[in-house]
Short mmCIF file of C-alpha atoms in Angstrom, two decimals:
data_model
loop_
_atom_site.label_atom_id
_atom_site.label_comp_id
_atom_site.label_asym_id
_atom_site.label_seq_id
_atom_site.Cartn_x
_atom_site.Cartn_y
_atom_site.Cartn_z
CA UNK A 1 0.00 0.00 0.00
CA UNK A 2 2.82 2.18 1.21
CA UNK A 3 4.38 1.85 -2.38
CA UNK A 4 1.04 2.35 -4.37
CA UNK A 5 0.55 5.49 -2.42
CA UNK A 6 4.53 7.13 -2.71
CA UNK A 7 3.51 6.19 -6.30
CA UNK A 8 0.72 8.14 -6.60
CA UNK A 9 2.95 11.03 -4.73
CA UNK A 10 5.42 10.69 -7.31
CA UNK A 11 2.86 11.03 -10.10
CA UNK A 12 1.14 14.12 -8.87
CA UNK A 13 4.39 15.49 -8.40
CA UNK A 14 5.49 15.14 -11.98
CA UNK A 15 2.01 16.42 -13.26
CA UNK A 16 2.99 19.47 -11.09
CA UNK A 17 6.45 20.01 -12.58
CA UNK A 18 4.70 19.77 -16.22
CA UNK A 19 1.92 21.84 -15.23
CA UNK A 20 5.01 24.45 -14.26
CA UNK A 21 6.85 23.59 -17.52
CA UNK A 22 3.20 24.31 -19.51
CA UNK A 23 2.99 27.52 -17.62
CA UNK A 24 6.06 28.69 -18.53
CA UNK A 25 5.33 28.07 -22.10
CA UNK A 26 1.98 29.68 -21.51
CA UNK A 27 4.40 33.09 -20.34
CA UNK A 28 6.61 32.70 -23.58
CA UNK A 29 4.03 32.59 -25.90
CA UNK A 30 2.66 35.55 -24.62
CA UNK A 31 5.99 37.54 -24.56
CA UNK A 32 6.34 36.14 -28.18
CA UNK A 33 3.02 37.27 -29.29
CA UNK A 34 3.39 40.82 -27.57
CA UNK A 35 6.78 41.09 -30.18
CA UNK A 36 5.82 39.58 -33.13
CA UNK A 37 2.43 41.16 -32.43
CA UNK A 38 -0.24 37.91 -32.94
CA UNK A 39 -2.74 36.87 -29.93
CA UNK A 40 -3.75 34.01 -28.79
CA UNK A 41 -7.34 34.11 -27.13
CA UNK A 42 -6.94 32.84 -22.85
CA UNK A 43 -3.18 32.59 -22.77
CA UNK A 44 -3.34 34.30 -19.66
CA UNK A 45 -5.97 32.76 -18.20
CA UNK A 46 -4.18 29.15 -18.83
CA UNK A 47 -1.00 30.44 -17.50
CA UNK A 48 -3.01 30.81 -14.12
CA UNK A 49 -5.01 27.74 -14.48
CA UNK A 50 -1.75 25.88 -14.62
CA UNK A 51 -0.05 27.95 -12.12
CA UNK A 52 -2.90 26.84 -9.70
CA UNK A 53 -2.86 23.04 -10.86
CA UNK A 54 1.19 22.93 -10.30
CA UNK A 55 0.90 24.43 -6.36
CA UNK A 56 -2.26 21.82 -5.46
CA UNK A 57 -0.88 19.00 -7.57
CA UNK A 58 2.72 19.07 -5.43
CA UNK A 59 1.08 19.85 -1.77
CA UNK A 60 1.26 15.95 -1.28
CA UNK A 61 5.08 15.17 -3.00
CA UNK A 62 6.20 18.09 -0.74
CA UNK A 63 4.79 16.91 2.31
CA UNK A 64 5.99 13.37 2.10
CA UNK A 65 9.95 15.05 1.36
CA UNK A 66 9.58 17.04 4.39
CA UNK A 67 9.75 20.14 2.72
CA UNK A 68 6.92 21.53 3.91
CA UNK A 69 7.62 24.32 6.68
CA UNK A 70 7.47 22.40 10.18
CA UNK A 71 7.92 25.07 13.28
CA UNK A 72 9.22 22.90 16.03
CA UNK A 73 10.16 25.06 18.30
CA UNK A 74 7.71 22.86 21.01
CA UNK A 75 8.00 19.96 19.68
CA UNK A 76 11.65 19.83 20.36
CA UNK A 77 11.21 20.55 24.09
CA UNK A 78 8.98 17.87 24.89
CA UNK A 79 9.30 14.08 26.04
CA UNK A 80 8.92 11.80 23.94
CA UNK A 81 4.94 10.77 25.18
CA UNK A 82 4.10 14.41 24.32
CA UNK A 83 5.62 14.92 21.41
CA UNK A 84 3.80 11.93 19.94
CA UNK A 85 0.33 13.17 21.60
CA UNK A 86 1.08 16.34 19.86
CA UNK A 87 2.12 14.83 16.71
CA UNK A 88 -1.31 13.35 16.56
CA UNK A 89 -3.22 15.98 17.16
CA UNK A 90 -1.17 18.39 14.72
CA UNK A 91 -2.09 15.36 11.99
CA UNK A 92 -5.51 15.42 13.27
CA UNK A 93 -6.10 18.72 12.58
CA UNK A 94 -4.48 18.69 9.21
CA UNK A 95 -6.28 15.68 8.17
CA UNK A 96 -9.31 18.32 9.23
CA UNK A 97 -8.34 20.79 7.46
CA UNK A 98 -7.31 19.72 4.70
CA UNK A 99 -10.16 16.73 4.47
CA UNK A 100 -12.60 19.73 4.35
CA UNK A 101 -10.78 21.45 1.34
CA UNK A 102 -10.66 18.19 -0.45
CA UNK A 103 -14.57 17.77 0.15
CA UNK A 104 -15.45 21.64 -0.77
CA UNK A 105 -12.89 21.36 -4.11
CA UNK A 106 -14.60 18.51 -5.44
CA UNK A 107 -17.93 19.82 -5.03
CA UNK A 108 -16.93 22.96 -6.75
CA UNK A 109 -15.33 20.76 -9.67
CA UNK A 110 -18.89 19.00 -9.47
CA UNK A 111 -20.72 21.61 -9.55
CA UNK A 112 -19.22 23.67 -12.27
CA UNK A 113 -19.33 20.27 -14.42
CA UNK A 114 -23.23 20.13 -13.66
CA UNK A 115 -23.82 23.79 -14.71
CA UNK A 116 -21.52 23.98 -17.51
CA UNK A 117 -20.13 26.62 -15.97
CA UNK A 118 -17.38 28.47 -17.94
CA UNK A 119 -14.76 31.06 -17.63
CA UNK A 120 -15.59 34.63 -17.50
CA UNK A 121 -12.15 35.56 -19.92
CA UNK A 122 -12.41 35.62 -23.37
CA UNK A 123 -10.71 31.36 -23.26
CA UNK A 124 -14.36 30.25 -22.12
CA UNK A 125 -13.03 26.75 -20.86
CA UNK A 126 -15.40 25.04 -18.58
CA UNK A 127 -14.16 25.51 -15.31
CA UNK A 128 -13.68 22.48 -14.06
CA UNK A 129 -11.00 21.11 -16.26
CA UNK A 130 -8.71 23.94 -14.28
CA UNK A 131 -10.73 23.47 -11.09
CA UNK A 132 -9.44 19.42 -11.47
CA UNK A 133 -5.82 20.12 -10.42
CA UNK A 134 -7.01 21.95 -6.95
CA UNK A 135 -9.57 18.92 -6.21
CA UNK A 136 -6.94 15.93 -6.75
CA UNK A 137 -4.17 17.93 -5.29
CA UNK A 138 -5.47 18.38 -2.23
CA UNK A 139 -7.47 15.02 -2.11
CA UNK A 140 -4.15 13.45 -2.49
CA UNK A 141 -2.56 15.54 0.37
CA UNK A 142 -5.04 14.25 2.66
CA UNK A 143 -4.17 10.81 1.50
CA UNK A 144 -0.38 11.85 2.89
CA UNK A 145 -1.49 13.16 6.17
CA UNK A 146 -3.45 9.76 6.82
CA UNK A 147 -0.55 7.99 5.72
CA UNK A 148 1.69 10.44 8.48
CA UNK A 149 -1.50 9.70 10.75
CA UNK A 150 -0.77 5.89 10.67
CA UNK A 151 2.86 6.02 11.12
CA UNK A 152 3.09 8.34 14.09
CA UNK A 153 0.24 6.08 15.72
CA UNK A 154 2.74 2.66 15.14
CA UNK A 155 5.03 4.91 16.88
CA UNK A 156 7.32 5.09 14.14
CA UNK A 157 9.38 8.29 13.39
CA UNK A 158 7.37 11.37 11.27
CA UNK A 159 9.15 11.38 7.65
CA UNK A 160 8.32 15.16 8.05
CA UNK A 161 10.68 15.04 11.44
CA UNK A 162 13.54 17.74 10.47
CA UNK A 163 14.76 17.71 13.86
CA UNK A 164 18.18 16.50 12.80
CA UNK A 165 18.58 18.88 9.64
CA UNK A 166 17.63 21.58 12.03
CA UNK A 167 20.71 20.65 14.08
CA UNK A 168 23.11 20.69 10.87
CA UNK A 169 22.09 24.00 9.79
#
C-alpha cells in the first residue's frame, strides 16, 4: 500500500512540474506574441489555471519530502509521550483541514461540471478542467497526512521530522 501510495505522490508530483513547464510556455508565448504582435485568445488565463494546478498538484510530494515548513520550536522541548500526543493531534487537525478542502474542491469541480459553468475571460473553458488540479491535489494531500496519521500512531518516526537537519544547519 505504502508503495502504491509514494507512487501516486510521485505522479502528482510530476504532473505538477509539467503543469510548471506548460505555464512557462503559456508566459513565452505571450511575450512572443506581444513582439511579433499575434494573440492568442486565454493565454493568460491558462498560464493561471496551470499555475494553480502545479501548487495543489505538489502539496502531497512536498509533504511526504519534508519540505513543507514544520515550526518545532515545542516539539523539540517535549518528552517523547508528548511529542507523539502532539504529533497526533497536529495530523488530526491537518487531516481536518485539509479533508474539508478536499470535500469543498470537489464539489466545486462538481458543480461547475453540472452547470456547464465556464470562464468569464475571453478562453471560455469550462471551469472544471482547471478546477481538477485543486480537487486531486489536495485530495491526495489528505491521502499523505493519513498515511503520516498511521505512522506516528505505530510509533514510528514522522518522515516530516527535520529535527536533525535543524541541528546541521
Amino acid at each position: 500500500m505504502r508503495a502504491l501510495l509514494a507512487s501516486l505522490y510521485r505522479v502528482c508530483g510530476w504532473l505538477a512540474g509539467l503543469s510548471m513547464i506548460a505555464m512557462l510556455g503559456c508566459i513565452l508565448l505571450s511575450i512572443l506574441g506581444r513582439q511579433l504582435d499575434f494573440y492568442i485568445r486565454g493565454i493568460d488565463s491558462y498560464a493561471g489555471y496551470f499555475m494553480a494546478a502545479a501548487s495543489f498538484l505538489a502539496l502531497a510530494n512536498t509533504f511526504v519530502h519534508g519540505d513543507h515548513i514544520r515550526v518545532t520550536l515545542i516539539l523539540n522541548r517535549l518528552g517523547e509521550k508528548k511529542r507523539r500526543i502532539l504529533e497526533v493531534w497536529c495530523v488530526l487537525l491537518a487531516i481536518a483541514i485539509s479533508g474539508a478542502l478536499a470535500f469543498f474542491s470537489a464539489k466545486m469541480v462538481w458543480w461547475s461540471f453540472a452547470f456547464h459553468d465556464i470562464s468569464s475571460a475571453n478562453d471560455a473553458t469550462p471551469l472544471w478542467l482547471p478546477q481538477l488540479g485543486m480537487a486531486v491535489g489536495t485530495t491526495v494531500l489528505v491521502l499523505a497526512y493519513i498515511e503520516e496519521l498511521v505512522l506516528v500512531l505505530r510509533g514510528e518516526r514522522p518522515r516530516t521530522d527535520l529535527s536533525e537537519i535543524a541541528h546541521t544547519e
